[in-house]
Coordinates of C-alpha atoms in Angstrom, one line a residue:
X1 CA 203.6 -7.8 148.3
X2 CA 206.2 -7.5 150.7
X3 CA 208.9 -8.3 147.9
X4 CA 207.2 -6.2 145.7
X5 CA 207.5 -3.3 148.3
X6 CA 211.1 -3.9 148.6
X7 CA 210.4 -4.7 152.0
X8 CA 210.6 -1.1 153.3
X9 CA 206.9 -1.2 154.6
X10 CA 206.1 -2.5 158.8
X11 CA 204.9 -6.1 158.5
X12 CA 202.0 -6.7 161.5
X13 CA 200.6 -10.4 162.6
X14 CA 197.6 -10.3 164.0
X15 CA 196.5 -12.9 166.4
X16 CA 192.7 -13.6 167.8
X17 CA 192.7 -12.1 171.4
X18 CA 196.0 -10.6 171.1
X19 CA 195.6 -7.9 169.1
X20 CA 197.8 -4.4 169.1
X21 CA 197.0 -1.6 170.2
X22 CA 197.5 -0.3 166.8
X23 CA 195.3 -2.7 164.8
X24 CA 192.2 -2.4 167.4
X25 CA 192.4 1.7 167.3
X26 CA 191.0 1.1 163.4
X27 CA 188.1 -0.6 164.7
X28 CA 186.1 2.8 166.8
X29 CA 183.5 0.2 167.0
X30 CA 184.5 -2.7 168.4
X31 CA 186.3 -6.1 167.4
X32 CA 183.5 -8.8 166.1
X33 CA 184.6 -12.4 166.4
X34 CA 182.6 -15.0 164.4
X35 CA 182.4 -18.6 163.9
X36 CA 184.2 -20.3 161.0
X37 CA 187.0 -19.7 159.5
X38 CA 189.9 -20.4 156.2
X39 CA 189.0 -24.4 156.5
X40 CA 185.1 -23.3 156.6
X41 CA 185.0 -20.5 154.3
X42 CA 183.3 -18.7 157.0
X43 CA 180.0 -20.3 156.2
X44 CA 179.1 -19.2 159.4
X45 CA 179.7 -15.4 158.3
X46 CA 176.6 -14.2 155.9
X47 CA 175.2 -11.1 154.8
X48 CA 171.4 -10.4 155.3
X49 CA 171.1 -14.1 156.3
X50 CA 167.7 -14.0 158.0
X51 CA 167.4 -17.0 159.5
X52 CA 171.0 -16.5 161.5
X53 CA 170.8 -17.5 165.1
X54 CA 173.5 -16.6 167.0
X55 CA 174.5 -14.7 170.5
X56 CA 177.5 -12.1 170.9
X57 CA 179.3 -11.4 174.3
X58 CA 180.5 -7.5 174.4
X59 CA 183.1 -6.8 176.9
X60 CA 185.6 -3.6 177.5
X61 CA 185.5 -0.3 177.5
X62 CA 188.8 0.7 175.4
X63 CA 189.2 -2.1 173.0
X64 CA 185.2 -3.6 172.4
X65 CA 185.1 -7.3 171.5
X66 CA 182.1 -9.2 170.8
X67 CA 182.7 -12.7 170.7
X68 CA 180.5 -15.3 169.5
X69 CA 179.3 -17.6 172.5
X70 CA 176.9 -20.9 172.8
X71 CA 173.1 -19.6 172.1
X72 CA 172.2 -20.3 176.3
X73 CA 171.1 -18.3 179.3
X74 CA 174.1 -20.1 180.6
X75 CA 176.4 -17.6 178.2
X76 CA 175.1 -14.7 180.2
X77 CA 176.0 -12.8 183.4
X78 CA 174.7 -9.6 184.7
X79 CA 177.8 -7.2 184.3
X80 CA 177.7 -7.7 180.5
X81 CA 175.9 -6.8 177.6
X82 CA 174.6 -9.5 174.9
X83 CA 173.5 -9.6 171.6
X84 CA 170.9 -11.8 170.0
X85 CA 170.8 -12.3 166.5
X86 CA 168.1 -13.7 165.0
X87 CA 168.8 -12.3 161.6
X88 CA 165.5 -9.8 161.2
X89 CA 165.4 -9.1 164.4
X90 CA 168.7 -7.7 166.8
X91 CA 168.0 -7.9 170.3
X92 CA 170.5 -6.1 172.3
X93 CA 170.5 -7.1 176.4
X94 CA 172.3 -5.5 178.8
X95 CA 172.5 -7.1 182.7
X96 CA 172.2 -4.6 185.6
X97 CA 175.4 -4.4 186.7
X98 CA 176.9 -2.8 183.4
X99 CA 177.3 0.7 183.1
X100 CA 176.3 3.6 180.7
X101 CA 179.7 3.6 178.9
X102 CA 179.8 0.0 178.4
X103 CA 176.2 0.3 177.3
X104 CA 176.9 2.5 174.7
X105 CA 179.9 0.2 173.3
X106 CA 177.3 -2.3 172.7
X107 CA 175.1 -0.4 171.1
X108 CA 177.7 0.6 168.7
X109 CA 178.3 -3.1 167.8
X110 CA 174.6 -3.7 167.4
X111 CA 173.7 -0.9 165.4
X112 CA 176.9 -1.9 163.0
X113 CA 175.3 -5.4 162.7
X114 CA 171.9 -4.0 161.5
X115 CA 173.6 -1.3 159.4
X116 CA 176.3 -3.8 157.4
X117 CA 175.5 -7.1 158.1
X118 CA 171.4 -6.9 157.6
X119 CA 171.8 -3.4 155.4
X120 CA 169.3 -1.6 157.4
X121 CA 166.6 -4.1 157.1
X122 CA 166.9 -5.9 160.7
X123 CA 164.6 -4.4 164.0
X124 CA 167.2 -3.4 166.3
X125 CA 165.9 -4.1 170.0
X126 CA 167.9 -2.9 173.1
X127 CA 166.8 -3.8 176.5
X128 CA 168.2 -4.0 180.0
X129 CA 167.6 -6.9 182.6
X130 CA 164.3 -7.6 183.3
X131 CA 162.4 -6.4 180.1
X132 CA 163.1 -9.5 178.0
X133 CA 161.4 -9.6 175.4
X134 CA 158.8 -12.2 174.1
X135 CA 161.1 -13.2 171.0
X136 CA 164.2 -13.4 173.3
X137 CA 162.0 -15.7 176.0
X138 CA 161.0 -18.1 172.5
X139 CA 164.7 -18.5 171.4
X140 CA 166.3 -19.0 175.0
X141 CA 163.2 -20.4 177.4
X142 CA 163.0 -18.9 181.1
X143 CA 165.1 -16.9 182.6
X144 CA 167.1 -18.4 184.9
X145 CA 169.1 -17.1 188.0
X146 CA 172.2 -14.8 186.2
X147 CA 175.7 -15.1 188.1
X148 CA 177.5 -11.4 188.8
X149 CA 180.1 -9.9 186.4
X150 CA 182.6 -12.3 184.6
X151 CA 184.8 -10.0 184.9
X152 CA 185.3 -6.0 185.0
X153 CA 185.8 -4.7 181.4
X154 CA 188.9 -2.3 182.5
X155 CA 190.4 -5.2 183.7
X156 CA 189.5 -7.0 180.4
X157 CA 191.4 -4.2 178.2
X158 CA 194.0 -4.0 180.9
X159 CA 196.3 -7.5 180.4
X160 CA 200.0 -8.5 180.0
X161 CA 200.8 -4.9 182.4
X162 CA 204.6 -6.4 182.7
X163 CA 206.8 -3.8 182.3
X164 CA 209.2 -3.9 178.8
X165 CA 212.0 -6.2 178.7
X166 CA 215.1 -5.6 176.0
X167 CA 217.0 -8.3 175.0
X168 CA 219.8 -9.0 173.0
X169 CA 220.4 -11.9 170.2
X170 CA 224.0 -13.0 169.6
X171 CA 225.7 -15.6 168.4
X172 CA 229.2 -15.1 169.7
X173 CA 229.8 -18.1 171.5
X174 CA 228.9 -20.1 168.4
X175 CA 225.1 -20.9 169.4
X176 CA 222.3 -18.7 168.9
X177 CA 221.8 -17.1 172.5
X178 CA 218.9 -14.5 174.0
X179 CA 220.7 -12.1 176.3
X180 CA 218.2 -9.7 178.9
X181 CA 220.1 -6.4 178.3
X182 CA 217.6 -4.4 180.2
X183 CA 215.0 -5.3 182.5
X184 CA 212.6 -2.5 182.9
X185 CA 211.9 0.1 180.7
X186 CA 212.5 3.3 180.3
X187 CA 215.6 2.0 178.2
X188 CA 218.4 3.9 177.1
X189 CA 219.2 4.5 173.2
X190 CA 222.7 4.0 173.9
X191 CA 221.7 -0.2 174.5
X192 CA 220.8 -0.6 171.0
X193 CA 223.6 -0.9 168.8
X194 CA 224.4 -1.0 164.9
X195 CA 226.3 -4.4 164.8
X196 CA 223.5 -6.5 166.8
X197 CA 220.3 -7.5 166.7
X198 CA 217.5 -6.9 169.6
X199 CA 214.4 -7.8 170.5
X200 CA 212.1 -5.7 172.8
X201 CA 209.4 -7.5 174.7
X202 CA 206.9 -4.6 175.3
X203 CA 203.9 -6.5 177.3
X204 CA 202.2 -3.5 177.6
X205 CA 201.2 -3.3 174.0
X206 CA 201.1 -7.2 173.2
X207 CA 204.0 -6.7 170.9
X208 CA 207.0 -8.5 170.1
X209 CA 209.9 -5.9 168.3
X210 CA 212.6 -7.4 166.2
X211 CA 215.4 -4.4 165.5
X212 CA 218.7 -4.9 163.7
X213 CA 221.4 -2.5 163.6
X214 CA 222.5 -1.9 159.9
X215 CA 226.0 -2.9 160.5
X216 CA 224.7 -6.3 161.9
X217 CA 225.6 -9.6 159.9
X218 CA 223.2 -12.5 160.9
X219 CA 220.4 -13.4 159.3
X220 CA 217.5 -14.1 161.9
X221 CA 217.2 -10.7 161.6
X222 CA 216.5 -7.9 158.9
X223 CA 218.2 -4.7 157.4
X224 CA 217.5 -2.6 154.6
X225 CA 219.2 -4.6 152.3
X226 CA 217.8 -7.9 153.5
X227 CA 216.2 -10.3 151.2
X228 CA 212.9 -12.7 151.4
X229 CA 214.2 -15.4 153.6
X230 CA 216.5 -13.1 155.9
X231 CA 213.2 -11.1 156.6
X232 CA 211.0 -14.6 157.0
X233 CA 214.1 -15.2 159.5
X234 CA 213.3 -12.4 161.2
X235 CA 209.9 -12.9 161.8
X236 CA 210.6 -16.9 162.9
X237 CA 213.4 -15.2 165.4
X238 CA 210.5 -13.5 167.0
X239 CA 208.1 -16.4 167.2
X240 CA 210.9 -18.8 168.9
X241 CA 211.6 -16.0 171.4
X242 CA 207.6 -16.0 172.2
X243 CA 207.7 -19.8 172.5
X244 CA 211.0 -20.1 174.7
X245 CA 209.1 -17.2 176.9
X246 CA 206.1 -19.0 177.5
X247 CA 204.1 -16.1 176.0
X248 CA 200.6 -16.9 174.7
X249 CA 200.7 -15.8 170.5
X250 CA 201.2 -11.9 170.8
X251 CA 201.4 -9.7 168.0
X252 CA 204.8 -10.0 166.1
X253 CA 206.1 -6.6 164.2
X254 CA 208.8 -6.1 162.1
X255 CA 210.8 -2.6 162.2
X256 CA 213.6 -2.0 159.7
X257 CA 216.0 0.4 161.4
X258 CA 215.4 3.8 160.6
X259 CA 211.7 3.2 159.9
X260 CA 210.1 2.5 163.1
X261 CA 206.3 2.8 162.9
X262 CA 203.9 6.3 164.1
X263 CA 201.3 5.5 166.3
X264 CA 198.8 6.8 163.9
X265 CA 198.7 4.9 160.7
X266 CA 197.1 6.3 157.1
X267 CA 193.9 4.9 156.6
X268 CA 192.8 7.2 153.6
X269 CA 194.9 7.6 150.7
X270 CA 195.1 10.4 148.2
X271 CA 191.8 12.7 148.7
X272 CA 190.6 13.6 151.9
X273 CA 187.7 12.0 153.4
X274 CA 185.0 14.5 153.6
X275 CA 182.7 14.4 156.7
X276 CA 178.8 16.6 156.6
X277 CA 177.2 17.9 159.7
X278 CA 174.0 16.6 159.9
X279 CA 172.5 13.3 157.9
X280 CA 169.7 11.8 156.6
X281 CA 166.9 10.9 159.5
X282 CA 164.6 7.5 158.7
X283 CA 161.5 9.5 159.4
X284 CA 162.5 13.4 158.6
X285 CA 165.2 12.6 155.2
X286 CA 168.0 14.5 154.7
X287 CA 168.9 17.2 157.0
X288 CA 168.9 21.2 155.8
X289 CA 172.8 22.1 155.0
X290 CA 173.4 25.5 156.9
X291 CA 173.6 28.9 155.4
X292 CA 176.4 29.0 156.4
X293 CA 179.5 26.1 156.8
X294 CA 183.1 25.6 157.9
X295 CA 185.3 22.1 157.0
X296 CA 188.2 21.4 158.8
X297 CA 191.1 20.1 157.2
X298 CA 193.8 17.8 159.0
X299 CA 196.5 16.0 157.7
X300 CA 198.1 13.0 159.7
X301 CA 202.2 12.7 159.5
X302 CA 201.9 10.2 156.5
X303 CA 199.6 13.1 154.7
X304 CA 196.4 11.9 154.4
X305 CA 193.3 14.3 155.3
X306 CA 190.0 14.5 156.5
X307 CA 188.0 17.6 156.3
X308 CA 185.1 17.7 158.5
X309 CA 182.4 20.1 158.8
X310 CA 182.5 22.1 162.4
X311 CA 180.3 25.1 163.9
X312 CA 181.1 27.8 161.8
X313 CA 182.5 29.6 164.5
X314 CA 185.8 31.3 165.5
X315 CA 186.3 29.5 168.4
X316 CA 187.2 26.4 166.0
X317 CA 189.6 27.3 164.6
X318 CA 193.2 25.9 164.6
X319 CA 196.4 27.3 163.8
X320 CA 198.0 24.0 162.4
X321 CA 194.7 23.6 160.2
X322 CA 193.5 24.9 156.4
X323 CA 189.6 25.9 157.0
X324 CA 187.3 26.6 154.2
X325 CA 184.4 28.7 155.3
X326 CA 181.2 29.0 152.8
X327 CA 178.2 31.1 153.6
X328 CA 175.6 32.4 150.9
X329 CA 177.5 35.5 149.4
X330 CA 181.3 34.4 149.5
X331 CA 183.9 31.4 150.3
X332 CA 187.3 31.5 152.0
X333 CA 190.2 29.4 152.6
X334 CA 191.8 30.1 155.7
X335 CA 195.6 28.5 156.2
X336 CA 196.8 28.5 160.0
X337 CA 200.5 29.4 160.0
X338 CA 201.1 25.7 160.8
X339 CA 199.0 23.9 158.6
X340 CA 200.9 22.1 155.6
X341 CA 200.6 21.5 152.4
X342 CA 198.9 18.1 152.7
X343 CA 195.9 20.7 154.2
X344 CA 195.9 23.1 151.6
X345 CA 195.6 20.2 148.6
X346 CA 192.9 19.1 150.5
X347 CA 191.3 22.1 150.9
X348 CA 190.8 22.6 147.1
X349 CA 189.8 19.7 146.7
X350 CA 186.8 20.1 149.0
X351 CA 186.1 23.2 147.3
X352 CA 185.8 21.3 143.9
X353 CA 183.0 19.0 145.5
X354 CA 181.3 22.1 147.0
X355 CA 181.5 23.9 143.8
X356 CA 182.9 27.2 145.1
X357 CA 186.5 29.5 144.4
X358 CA 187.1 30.4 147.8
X359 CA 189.2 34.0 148.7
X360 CA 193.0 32.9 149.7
X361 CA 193.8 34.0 153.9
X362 CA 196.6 33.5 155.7
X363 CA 196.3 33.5 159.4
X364 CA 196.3 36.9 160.7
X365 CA 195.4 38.8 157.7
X366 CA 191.8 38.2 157.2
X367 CA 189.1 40.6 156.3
X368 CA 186.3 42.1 158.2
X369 CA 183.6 40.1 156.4
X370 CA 185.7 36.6 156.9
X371 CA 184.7 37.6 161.0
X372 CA 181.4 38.9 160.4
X373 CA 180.2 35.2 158.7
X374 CA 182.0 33.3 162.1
X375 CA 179.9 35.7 164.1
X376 CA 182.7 37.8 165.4
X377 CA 186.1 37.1 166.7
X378 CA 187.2 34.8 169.0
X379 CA 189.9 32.8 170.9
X380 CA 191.2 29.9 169.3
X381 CA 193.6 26.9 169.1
X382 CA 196.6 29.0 168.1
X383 CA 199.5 26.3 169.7
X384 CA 201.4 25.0 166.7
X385 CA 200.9 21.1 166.1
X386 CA 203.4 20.4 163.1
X387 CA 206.4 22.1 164.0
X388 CA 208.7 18.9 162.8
X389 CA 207.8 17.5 166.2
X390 CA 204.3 15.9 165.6
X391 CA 206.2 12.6 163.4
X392 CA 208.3 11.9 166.4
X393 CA 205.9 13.1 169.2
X394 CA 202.3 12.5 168.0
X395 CA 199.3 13.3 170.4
X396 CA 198.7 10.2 173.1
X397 CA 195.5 9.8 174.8
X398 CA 195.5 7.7 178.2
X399 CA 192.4 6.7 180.6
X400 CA 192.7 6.4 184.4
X401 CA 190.9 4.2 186.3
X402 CA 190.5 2.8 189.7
X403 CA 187.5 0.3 189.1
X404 CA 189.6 -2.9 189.1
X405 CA 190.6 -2.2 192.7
X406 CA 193.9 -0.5 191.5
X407 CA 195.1 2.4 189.9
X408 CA 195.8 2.1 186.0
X409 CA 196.6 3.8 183.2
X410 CA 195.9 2.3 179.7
X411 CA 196.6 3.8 176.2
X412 CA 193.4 4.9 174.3
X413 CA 194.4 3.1 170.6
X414 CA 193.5 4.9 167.1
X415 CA 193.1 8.4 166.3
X416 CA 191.8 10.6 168.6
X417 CA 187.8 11.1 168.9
X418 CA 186.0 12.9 171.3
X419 CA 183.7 9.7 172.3
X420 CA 186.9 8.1 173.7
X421 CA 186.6 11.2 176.4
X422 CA 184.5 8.8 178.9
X423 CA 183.0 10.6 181.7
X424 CA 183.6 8.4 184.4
X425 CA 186.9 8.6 183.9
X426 CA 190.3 10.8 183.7
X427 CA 192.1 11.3 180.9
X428 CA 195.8 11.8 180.6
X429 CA 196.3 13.9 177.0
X430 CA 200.1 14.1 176.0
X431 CA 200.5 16.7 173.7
X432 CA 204.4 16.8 174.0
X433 CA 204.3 20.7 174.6
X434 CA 201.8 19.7 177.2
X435 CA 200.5 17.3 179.5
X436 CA 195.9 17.6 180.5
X437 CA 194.6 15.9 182.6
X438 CA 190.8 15.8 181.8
X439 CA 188.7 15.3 184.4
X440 CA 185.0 13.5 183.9
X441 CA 181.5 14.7 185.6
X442 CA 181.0 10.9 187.3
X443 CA 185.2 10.4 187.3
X444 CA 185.3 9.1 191.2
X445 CA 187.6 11.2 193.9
X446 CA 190.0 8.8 194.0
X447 CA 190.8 8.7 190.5
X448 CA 191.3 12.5 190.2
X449 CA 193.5 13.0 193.0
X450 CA 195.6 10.1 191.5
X451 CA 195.5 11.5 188.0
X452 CA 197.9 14.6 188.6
X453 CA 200.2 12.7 190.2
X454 CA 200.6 9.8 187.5
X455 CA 200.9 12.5 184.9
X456 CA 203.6 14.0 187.0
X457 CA 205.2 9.9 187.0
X458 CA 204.2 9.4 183.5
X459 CA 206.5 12.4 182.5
X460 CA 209.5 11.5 184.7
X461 CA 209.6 8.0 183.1
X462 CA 208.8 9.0 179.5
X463 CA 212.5 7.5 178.3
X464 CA 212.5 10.7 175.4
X465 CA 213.9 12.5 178.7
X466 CA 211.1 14.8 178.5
X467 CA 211.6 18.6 179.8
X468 CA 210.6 19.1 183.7
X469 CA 209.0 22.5 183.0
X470 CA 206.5 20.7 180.7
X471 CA 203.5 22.4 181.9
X472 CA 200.2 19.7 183.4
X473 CA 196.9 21.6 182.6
X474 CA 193.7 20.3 184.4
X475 CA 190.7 20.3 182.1
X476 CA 187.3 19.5 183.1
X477 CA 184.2 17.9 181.4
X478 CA 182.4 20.6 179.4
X479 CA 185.0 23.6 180.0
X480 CA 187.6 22.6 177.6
X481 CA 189.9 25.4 176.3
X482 CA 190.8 25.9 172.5
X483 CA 194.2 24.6 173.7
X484 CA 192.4 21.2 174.6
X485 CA 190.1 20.9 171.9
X486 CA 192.2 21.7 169.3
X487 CA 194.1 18.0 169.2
X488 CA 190.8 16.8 168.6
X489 CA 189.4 16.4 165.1
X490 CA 185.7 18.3 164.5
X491 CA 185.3 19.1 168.4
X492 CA 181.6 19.5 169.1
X493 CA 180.9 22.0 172.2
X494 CA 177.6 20.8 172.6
X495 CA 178.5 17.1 172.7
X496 CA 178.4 16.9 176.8
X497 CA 174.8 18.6 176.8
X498 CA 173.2 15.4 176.4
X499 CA 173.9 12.2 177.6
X500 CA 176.5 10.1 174.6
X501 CA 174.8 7.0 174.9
X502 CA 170.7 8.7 174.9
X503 CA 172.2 10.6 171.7
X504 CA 173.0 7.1 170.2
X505 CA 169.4 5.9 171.3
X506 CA 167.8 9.0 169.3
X507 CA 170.0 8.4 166.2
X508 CA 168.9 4.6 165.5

C-alpha cells in the first residue's frame, strides 16, 4: 500500500499499551483489549457467542481501556469499574470509590459490547458495590474483602510526562552516532536542518518522530524521493533509537518533510456523515422529526464533513459553517462568510437525502422569514475558524487536574465532543485566536485557581512563539458563549441540565 501510495501518506505503529494520542482519539468509547491474537486467530474474539465468559477491567478517564483480566474476585478493586460477560447477560460493576465520570466511561464500553458484540440481544446489568447480583455471586462465589484503588485513572492516562528530547543522527565520524541537540522542548525551528536527519523523542505523546531534511544523503532515513527499503530504514532507525533508550515499544511515526501530520485525521471520505436529532426508543420507536430542522455542516482541514442536526435556533449558528434550515413551507442554505467549499458540497448533498431545493443565503443578507423559522435573531458564533490558520493551528482541547496529588495537564485526543467537557474538571481550549479556560460545577478550588495560570504558562512555552496579547477567556459550566461553543460540533444547550452519565442510564 505504502509503495502503491508513493509513500507520501504518514505511516503509524501501533503498539498494545502504548498507543498515540492520535489513534486512541478515534476510539470516543474506549480501547477494548481481548484475548488471542494473529497465532490464535482470535478464537477468543466472537460475535454473539453466548456462552462467553470473560471479565473486563475499565480504567481512565481520557483514554478508556478495558482490558481482559483472570475471571476472579481477586481481579477486582474498589476504585474501578468491571465488566462481566457472560455472553446473554452484561453485568457492569462499579467499586465505591470510582466516580461519576469514570462510571460513565464504563458504561459506554458496556453498552458497545451489547450493541456490537451481542447485536442488541444481551441484558445489560449495571450495578455498584454492594448490589451484586445473583448471576454475578454464581459465576465468581462470595464476595470477598476488595483492596482500595489500583491506581487513580488520571494518573493511568497521564504516563511517560518527560519533557521532549531532539536529537540528531550523523554519521560524520564514520559510525552511525545519536547526538542530543536539544534537551527540553520548546525547540527552535532553526535546529532542524535540510542536510540531516533527526529524531524527536516527544514522551508526552508516546511517539517516536523520524524527520529528514530533503537535502540529506543517508539512508536510515526518508525523503520524498526515497524508495521501499530507505523508508523500512527509516522506520528500523527509530526502533534502534527506542531500544538504545531503554524505552518500553512506543508508537513509531514516520513524517516526510513537508507533510507533517494535523492533529485531526479524516475519518469519512467523500459524503458527509449525516447525524438526526432524536432516535428510535426500544419501547416508544422512532422519535417524531421536528417541524422544523437545522444540520450543521463542518468540514475538517483534509475536507471531509459531517452535518448534524442542531436546535433550530439562531444562537447556533457559525460563521465558518454552511447550515441548511428546513421547516414545513420553505428550505434554506445559509453559508457563514468562512465556511468553505468542502461545506457547501455537503450541504447539497444533505439536501438531496432530505429531498428539498433550499433558497441560496450568504451570511448577512438573509430574509425576514429565514429569522422568523429560527425564532428570531440572535447572537452567534461569528469568529472566523478557516482563515488559512485552522491547518497549522487546529483547535486543542486540554483537562486540568489535581487528583493525582499534582497539578497536570493532559491533551484530550480526537475531535472535539462536548462529553469530553468533564465537570470535575477544567478545561484548557486553545483556539489559537484564543485561549478558555472552562471551568466545571464539581471542578475543585485548587484546580481553578491553577488553571489561569497554566494557560498563561502554556502560552509562554507554546514554541509557535504565540502573541502575548492573546486574550484567556474564563467560561463556566452551563454559561458558555457562542464564541465557546462554536468550536464544538452540534453543541447541545441543554446537555448540563441533566446529569451525562443518568442521560446514558435513560438511553439503554
Amino acid at each position: 500500500m505504502d509503495d502503491f501510495l508513493k509513500g507520501e501518506p504518514i505511516q503509524y505503529r501501533e503498539v498494545q499499551g502504548y498507543e498515540s494520542a492520535t489513534f486512541s482519539g478515534y476510539f470516543k468509547t474506549g480501547l477494548t483489549y481481548m484475548q488471542g491474537g494473529v497465532a490464535s486467530g482470535f478464537k477468543h474474539v466472537r460475535s454473539n457467542d453466548a456462552k462467553v465468559q470473560r471479565l473486563l477491567q475499565v480504567k481512565g478517564r481520557r483514554v478508556v481501556r478495558a482490558t481482559e483480566v483472570p475471571v476472579s474476585w481477586e481481579s477486582f478493586n474498589k476504585g474501578d469499574s468491571f465488566i462481566l460477560d457472560l455472553g446473554r447477560v452484561v453485568i457492569q460493576w462499579s467499586g465505591c470509590q470510582s466516580n461519576g465520570f469514570e462510571k460513565l466511561k464504563a458504561t459506554l464500553v458496556s453498552k458497545s459490547i451489547r450493541d456490537n458484540e451481542r447485536s442488541g440481544r444481551a441484558e445489560l446489568v449495571i450495578v455498584d458495590e454492594g448490589a451484586e447480583p445473583t448471576k454475578m455471586i454464581e459465576v465468581l462465589g462470595a464476595k470477598p474483602d476488595l483492596p482500595d484503588s489500583s491506581g487513580d485513572d488520571t494518573q493511568t492516562d497521564v504516563s511517560n510526562r518527560k519533557g521532549a528530547k531532539l536529537y540528531k543522527m550523523s554519521n560524520a565520524s564514520g559510525e552511525m552516532e545519536v547526538i542530543i541537540v536539544e534537551e527540553q522542548s520548546p525547540f527552535s525551528q532553526d535546529a532542524l536542518e535540510s542536510s540531516d536527519c533527526f529524531i524527536l523523542d516527544d514522551g508526552a505523546n508516546r511517539q517516536i518522530l523520524v524527520w529528514k531534511g530533503k537535502c540529506n544523503t543517508m539512508t536510515l532515513c526518508e525523503g520524498s524521493e526515497a524508495n521501499g527499503a530507505e523508508r523500512q530504514a527509516g522506520l528500523q532507525s527509530a526502533e534502534k533509537f527506542i531500544q538504545q533508550m531503554n524505552y518500553p515499544p512506543h508508537t513509531q511515526v514516520r513524517v516526510v518533510q513537508g507533510k507533517e501530520p494535523a492533529h485531526l485525521m479524516s475519518l469519512f471520505g467523500g459524503r458527509p456523515m449525516v447525524i438526526y436529532k432524536g432516535g428510535a426508543s426500544r419501547n416508544d420507536g422512532q422519535s417524531e422529526r421536528a417541524e422544523t430542522r437545522l444540520f450543521q455542516v463542518r468540514a475538517n482541514p483534509a475536507g471531509d464533513t459531517k452535518a448534524v442536526e442542531v436546535d433550530p435556533s439562531s444562537s447556533c449558528l457559525n460563521s465558518s459553517d454552511v447550515f441548511l434550515l428546513v421547516s414545513s413551507s420553505a428550505s434554506w442554505m445559509w453559508k457563514g462568510k468562512s465556511s468553505s467549499l468542502a461545506e457547501v458540497k455537503g450541504a447539497e448533498y444533505l439536501a438531496g437525502i432530505l429531498q428539498v431545493t433550499p433558497t441560496q443565503l450568504e451570511e448577512g443578507e438573509e430574509e425576514d422569514a429565514f429569522w422568523e423559522s429560527l425564532g428570531g435573531k440572535s447572537d452567534y458564533c461569528q469568529v472566523p475558524r478557516i482563515n488559512n490558520k485552522i491547518d497549522a493551528h487546529p483547535p486543542r482541547l486540554f483537562a486540568c487536574s489535581n487528583k493525582t496529588g499534582r497539578f497536570q495537564m493532559e491533551e484530550v485526543p480526537g475531535e472535539l465532543t462536548q462529553d469530553d467537557l468533564a465537570p470535575d474538571d477544567v478545561m484548557i481550549l486553545d483556539t489559537w485566536a484564543q485561549v478558555f479556560v472552562w471551568i466545571g460545577k464539581e471542578a475543585q478550588e485548587e484546580e481553578k485557581m491553577e488553571a489561569a495560570a497554566s494557560a498563561v504558562r502554556y502560552m509562554e512555552a507554546d514554541p509557535a512563539a504565540r502573541d502575548p496579547r492573546t486574550p484567556i477567556v474564563t467560561v463556566k459550566q452551563g454559561s458558555e458563549p457562542p464564541t465557546f461553543t462554536g468550536w464544538f460540533l452540534g453543541w447541545n444547550h441543554e446537555f448540563w441540565n441533566i446529569d451525562p452519565l443518568k442521560r446514558l442510564m435513560q438511553s439503554l
